[in-house]
mmCIF file of C-alpha atoms in Angstrom:
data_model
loop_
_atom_site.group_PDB
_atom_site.id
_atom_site.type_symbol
_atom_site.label_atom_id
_atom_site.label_comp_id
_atom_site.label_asym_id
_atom_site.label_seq_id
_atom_site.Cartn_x
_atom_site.Cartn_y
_atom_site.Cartn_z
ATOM 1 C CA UNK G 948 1.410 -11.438 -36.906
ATOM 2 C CA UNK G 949 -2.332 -11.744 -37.785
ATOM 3 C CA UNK G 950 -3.045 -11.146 -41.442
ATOM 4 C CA UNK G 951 -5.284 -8.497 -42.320
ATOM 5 C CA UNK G 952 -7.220 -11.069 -45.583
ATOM 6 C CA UNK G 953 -10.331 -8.652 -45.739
ATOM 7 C CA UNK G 954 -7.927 -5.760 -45.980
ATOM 8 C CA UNK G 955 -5.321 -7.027 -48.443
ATOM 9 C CA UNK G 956 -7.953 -8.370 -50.646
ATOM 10 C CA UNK G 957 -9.724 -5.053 -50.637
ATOM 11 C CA UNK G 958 -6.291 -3.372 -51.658
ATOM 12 C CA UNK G 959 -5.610 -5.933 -54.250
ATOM 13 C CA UNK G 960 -8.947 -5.046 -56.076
ATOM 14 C CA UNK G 961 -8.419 -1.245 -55.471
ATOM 15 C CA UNK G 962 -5.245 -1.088 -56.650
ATOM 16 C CA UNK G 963 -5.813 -3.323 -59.940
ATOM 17 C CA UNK G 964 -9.016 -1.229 -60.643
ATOM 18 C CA UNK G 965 -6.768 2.471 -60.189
ATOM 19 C CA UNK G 966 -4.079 0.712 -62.028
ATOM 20 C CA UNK G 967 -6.317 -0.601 -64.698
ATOM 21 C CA UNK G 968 -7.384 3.165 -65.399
ATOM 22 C CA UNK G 969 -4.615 4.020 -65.765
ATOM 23 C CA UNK G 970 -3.489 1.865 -68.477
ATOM 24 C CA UNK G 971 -6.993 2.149 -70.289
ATOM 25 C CA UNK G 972 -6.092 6.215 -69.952
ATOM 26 C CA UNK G 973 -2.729 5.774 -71.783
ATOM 27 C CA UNK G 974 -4.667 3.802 -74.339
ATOM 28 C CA UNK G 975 -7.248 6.824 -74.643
ATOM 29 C CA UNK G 976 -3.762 8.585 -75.166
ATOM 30 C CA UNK G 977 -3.012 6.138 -77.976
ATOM 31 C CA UNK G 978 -6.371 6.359 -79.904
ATOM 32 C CA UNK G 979 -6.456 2.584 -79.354
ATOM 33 C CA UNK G 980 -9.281 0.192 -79.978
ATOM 34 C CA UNK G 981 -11.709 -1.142 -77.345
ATOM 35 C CA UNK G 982 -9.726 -4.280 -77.142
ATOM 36 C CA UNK G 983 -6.758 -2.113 -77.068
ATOM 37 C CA UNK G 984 -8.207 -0.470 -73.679
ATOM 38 C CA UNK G 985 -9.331 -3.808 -72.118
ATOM 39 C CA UNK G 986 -5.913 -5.669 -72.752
ATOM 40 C CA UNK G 987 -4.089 -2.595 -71.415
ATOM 41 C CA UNK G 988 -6.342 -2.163 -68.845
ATOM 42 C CA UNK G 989 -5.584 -5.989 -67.501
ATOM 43 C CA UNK G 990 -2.440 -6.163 -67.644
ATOM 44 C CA UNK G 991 -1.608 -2.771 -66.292
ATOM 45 C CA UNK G 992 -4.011 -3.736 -63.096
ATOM 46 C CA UNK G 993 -2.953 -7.423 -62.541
ATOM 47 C CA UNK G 994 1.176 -7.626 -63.818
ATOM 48 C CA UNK G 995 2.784 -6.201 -60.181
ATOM 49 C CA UNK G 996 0.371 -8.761 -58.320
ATOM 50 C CA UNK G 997 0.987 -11.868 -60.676
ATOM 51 C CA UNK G 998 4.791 -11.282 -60.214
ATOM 52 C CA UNK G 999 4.769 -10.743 -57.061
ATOM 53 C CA UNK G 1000 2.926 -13.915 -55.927
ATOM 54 C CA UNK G 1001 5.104 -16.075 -58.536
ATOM 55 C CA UNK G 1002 8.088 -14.636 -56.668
ATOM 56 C CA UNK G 1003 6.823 -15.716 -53.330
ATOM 57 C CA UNK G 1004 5.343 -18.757 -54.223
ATOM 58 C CA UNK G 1005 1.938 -18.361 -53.455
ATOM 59 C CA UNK G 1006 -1.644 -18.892 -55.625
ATOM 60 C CA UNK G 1007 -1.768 -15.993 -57.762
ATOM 61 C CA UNK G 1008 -4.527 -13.539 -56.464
ATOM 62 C CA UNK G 1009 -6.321 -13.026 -60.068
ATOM 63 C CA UNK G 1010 -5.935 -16.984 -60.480
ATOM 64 C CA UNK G 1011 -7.900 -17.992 -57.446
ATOM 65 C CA UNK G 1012 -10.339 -14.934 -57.267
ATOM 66 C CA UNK G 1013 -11.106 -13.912 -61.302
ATOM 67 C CA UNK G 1014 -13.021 -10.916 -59.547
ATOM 68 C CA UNK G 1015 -10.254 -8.201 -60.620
ATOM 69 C CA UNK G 1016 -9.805 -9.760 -64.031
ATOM 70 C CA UNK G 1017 -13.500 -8.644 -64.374
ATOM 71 C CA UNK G 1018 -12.889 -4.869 -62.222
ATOM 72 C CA UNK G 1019 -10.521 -4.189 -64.645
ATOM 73 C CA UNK G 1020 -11.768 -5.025 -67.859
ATOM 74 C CA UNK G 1021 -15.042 -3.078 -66.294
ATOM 75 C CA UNK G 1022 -12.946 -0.032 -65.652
ATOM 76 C CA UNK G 1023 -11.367 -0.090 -68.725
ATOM 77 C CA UNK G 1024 -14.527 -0.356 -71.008
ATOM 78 C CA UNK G 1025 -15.859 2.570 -68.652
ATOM 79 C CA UNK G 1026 -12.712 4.885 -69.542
ATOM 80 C CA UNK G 1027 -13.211 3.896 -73.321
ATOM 81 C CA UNK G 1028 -16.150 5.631 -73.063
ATOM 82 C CA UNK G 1029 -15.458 8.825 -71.288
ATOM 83 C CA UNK G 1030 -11.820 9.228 -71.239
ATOM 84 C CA UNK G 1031 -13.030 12.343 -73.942
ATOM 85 C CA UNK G 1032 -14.820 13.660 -70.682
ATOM 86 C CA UNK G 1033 -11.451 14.078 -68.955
ATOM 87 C CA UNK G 1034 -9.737 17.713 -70.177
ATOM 88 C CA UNK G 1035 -6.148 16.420 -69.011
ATOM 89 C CA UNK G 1036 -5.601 12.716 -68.781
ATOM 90 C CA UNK G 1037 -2.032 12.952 -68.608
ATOM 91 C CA UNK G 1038 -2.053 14.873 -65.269
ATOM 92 C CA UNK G 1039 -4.739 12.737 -63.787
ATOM 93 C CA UNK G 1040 -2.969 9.904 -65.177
ATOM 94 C CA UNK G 1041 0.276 10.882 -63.106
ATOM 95 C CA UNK G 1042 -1.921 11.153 -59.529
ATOM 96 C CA UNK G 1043 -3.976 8.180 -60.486
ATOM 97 C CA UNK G 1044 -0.455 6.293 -60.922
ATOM 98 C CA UNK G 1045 0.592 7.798 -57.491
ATOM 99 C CA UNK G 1046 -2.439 6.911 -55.996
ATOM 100 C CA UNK G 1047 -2.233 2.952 -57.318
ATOM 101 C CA UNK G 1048 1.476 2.410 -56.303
ATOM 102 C CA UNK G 1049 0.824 3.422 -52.592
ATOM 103 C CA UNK G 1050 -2.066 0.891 -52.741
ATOM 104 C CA UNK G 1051 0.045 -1.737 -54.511
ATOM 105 C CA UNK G 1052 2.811 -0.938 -51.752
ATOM 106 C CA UNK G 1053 0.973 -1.639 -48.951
ATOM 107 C CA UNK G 1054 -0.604 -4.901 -50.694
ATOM 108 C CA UNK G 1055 2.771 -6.549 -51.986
ATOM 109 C CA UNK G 1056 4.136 -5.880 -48.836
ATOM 110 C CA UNK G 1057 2.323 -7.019 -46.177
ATOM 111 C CA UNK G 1058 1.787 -10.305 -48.604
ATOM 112 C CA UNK G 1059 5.178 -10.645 -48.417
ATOM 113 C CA UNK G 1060 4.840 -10.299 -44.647
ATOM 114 C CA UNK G 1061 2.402 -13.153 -44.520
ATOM 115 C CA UNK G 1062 4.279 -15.476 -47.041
ATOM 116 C CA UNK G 1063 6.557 -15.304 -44.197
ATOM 117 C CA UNK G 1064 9.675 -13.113 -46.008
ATOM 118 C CA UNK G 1065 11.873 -11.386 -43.891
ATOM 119 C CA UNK G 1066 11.069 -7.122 -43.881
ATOM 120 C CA UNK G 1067 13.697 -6.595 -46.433
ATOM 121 C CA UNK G 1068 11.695 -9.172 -49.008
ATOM 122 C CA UNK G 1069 8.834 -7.734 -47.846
ATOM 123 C CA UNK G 1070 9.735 -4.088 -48.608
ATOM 124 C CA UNK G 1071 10.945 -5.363 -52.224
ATOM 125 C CA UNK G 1072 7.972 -7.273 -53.057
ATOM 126 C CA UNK G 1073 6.079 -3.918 -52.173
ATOM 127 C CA UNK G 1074 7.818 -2.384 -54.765
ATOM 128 C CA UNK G 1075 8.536 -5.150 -57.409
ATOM 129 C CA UNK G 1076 4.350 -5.122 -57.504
ATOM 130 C CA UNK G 1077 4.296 -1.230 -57.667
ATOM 131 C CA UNK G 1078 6.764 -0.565 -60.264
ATOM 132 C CA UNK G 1079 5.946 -3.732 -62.966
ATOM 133 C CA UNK G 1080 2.149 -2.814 -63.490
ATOM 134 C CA UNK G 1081 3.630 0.745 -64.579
ATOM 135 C CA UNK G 1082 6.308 -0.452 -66.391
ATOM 136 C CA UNK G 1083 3.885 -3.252 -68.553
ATOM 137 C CA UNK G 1084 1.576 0.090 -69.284
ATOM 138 C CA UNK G 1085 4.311 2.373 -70.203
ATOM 139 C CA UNK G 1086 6.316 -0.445 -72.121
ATOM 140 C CA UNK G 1087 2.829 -1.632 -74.150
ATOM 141 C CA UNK G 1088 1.632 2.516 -74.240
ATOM 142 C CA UNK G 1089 4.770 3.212 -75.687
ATOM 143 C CA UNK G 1090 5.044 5.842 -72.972
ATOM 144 C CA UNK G 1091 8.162 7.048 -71.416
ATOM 145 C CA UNK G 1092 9.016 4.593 -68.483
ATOM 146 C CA UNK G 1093 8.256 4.996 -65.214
ATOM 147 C CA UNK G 1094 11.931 3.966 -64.267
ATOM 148 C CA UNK G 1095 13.060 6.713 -66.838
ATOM 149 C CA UNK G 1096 10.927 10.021 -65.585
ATOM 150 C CA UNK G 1097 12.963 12.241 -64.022
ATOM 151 C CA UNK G 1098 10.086 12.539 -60.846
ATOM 152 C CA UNK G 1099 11.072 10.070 -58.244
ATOM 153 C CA UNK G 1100 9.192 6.951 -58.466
ATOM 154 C CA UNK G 1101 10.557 3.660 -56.923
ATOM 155 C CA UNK G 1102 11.589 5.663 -54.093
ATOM 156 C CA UNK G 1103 8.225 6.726 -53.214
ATOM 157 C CA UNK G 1104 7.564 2.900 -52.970
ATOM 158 C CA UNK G 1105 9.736 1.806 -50.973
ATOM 159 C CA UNK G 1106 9.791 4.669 -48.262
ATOM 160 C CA UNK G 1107 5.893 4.056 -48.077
ATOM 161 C CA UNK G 1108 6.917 0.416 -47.440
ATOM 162 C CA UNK G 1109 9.650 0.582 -45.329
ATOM 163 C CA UNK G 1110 7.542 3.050 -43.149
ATOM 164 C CA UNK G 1111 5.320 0.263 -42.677
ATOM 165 C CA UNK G 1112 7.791 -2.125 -41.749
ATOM 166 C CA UNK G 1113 8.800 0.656 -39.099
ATOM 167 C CA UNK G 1114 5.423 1.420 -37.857
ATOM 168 C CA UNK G 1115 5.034 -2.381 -37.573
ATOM 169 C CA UNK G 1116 8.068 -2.497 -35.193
ATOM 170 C CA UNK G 1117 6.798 0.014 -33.246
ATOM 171 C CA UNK G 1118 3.766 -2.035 -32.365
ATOM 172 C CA UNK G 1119 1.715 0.358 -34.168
ATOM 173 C CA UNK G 1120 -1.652 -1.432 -34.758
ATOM 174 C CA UNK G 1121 -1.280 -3.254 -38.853
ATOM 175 C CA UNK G 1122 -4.222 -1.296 -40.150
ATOM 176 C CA UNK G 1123 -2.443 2.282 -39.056
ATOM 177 C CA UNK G 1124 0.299 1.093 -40.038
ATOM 178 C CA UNK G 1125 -1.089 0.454 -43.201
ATOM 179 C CA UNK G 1126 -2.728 3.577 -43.701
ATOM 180 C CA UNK G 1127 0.701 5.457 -42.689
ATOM 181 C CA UNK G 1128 2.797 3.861 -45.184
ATOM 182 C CA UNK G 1129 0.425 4.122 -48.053
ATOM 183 C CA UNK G 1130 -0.499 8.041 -47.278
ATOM 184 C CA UNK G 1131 3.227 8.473 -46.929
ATOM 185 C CA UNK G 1132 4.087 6.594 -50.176
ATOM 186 C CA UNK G 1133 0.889 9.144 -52.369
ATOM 187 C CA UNK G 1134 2.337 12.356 -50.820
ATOM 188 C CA UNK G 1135 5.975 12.143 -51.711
ATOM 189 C CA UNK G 1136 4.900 10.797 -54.853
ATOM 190 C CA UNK G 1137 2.486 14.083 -54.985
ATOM 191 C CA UNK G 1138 5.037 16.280 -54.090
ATOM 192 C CA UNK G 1139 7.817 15.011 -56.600
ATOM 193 C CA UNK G 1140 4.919 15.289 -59.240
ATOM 194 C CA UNK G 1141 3.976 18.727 -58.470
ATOM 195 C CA UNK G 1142 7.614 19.903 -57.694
ATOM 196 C CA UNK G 1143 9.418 17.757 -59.959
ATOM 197 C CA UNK G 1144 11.684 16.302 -56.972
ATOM 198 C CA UNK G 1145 14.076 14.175 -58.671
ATOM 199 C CA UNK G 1146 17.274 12.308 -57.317
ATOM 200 C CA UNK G 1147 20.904 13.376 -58.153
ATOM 201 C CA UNK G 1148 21.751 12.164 -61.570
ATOM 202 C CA UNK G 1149 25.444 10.081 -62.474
ATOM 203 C CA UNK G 1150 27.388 12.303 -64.517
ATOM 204 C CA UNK G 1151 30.069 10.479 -67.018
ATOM 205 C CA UNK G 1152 33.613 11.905 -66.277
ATOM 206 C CA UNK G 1153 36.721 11.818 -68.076
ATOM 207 C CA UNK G 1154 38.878 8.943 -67.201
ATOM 208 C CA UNK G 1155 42.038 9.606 -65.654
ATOM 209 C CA UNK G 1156 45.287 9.886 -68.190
ATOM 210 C CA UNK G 1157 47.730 7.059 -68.357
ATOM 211 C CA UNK G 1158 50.123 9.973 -67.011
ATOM 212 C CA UNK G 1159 47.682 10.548 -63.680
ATOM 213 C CA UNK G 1160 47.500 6.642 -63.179
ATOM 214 C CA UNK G 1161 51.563 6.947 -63.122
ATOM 215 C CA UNK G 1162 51.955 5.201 -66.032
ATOM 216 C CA UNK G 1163 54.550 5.566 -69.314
ATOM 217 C CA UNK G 1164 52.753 6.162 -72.549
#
């Protein structure tokens, strides 16, 4: 399988730049500092990619190429100084976040791909690099975690990627497959947004009564 390096790197700098907004917007959230907004911005943009290389054992993408260390502290200096144009930050927040995960998606998997991991590493590196940038903002933000919002989330990821995968199989050509998986991985993350889809919940129930189990109190 032919690696796609002009794509992948383009997705690895869109993704850390989206991401990187996002992070400098929960910091706009925070009434944080300038250096608040570049540090947040960073490590929001660059944290699923640095994992997810470490895990496969590959250069780290911000290592060899410094050029989306600088994207996102540019993006985040840029929201410092017009997040106050934005009237609601949290809602573009939540489709900027949507938007960055299906980008991340499609980037962590089809590096995993050309690491050589099987399709079920691959699919899991897809959303290992979605999920930690989020999680690092949210953590940092003190916001409510992404794994904790009642929207479907990780989910979204990894149906995006595993559509992918299939799309691959079915000798679909890598760059529609690309484009399938990541537009499938925005709109269900869209749609939970907008309709608050959310997965069945565990419910605690009572445990059984040493009398049900058959046993003498």
């Amino acid at each position: 399988m032919e690696p796609v390096l002009p794509v992948l790197v383009g997705l690895d700098l869109a993704s850390a730049v989206v991401f990187a907004i996002t992070g400098a917007l929960v910091a706009s959230r925070k009434q944080m500092d300038i250096v608040g907004f570049l540090w947040l911005g960073m490590v929001t943009g660059v944290g699923g990619g640095t994992l997810r290389d470490l895990l496969l054992g590959v250069p780290v993408f911000w290592v060899v190429n410094p050029l989306p260390v600088a994207l996102c502290l540019g993006a985040a200096a840029l929201v410092h100084f017009s997040a106050h144009l934005v009237h609601s930050r949290y809602r573009l927040l939540l489709y900027l976040d949507a938007f960055g995960m299906a980008l991340v998606t499609i980037a962590g998997t089809a590096k995993g791909l050309d690491a050589g991991a099987g399709p079920l590493v691959a699919v899991v590196m897809g959303v290992i690099t979605a999920a930690v940038g989020g999680i690092l903002r949210d953590t940092l933000g003190q916001e409510p975690s992404i794994l904790l919002r009642r929207e479907v989330y990780v989910s979204d990821s990894a149906a995006g990627s595993l559509l992918f995968i299939l799309a691959l199989a079915a000798d679909l050509p890598r760059l529609w497959a690309m484009a399938a998986g990541l537009l499938a991985a925005f709109l269900i993350r869209s749609l939970a947004i907008r309709f608050d889809w959310a997965l069945p919940v565990y419910r605690s129930r009572p445990g059984r009564t040493p009398g049900e189990r058959g046993e003498v109190e």
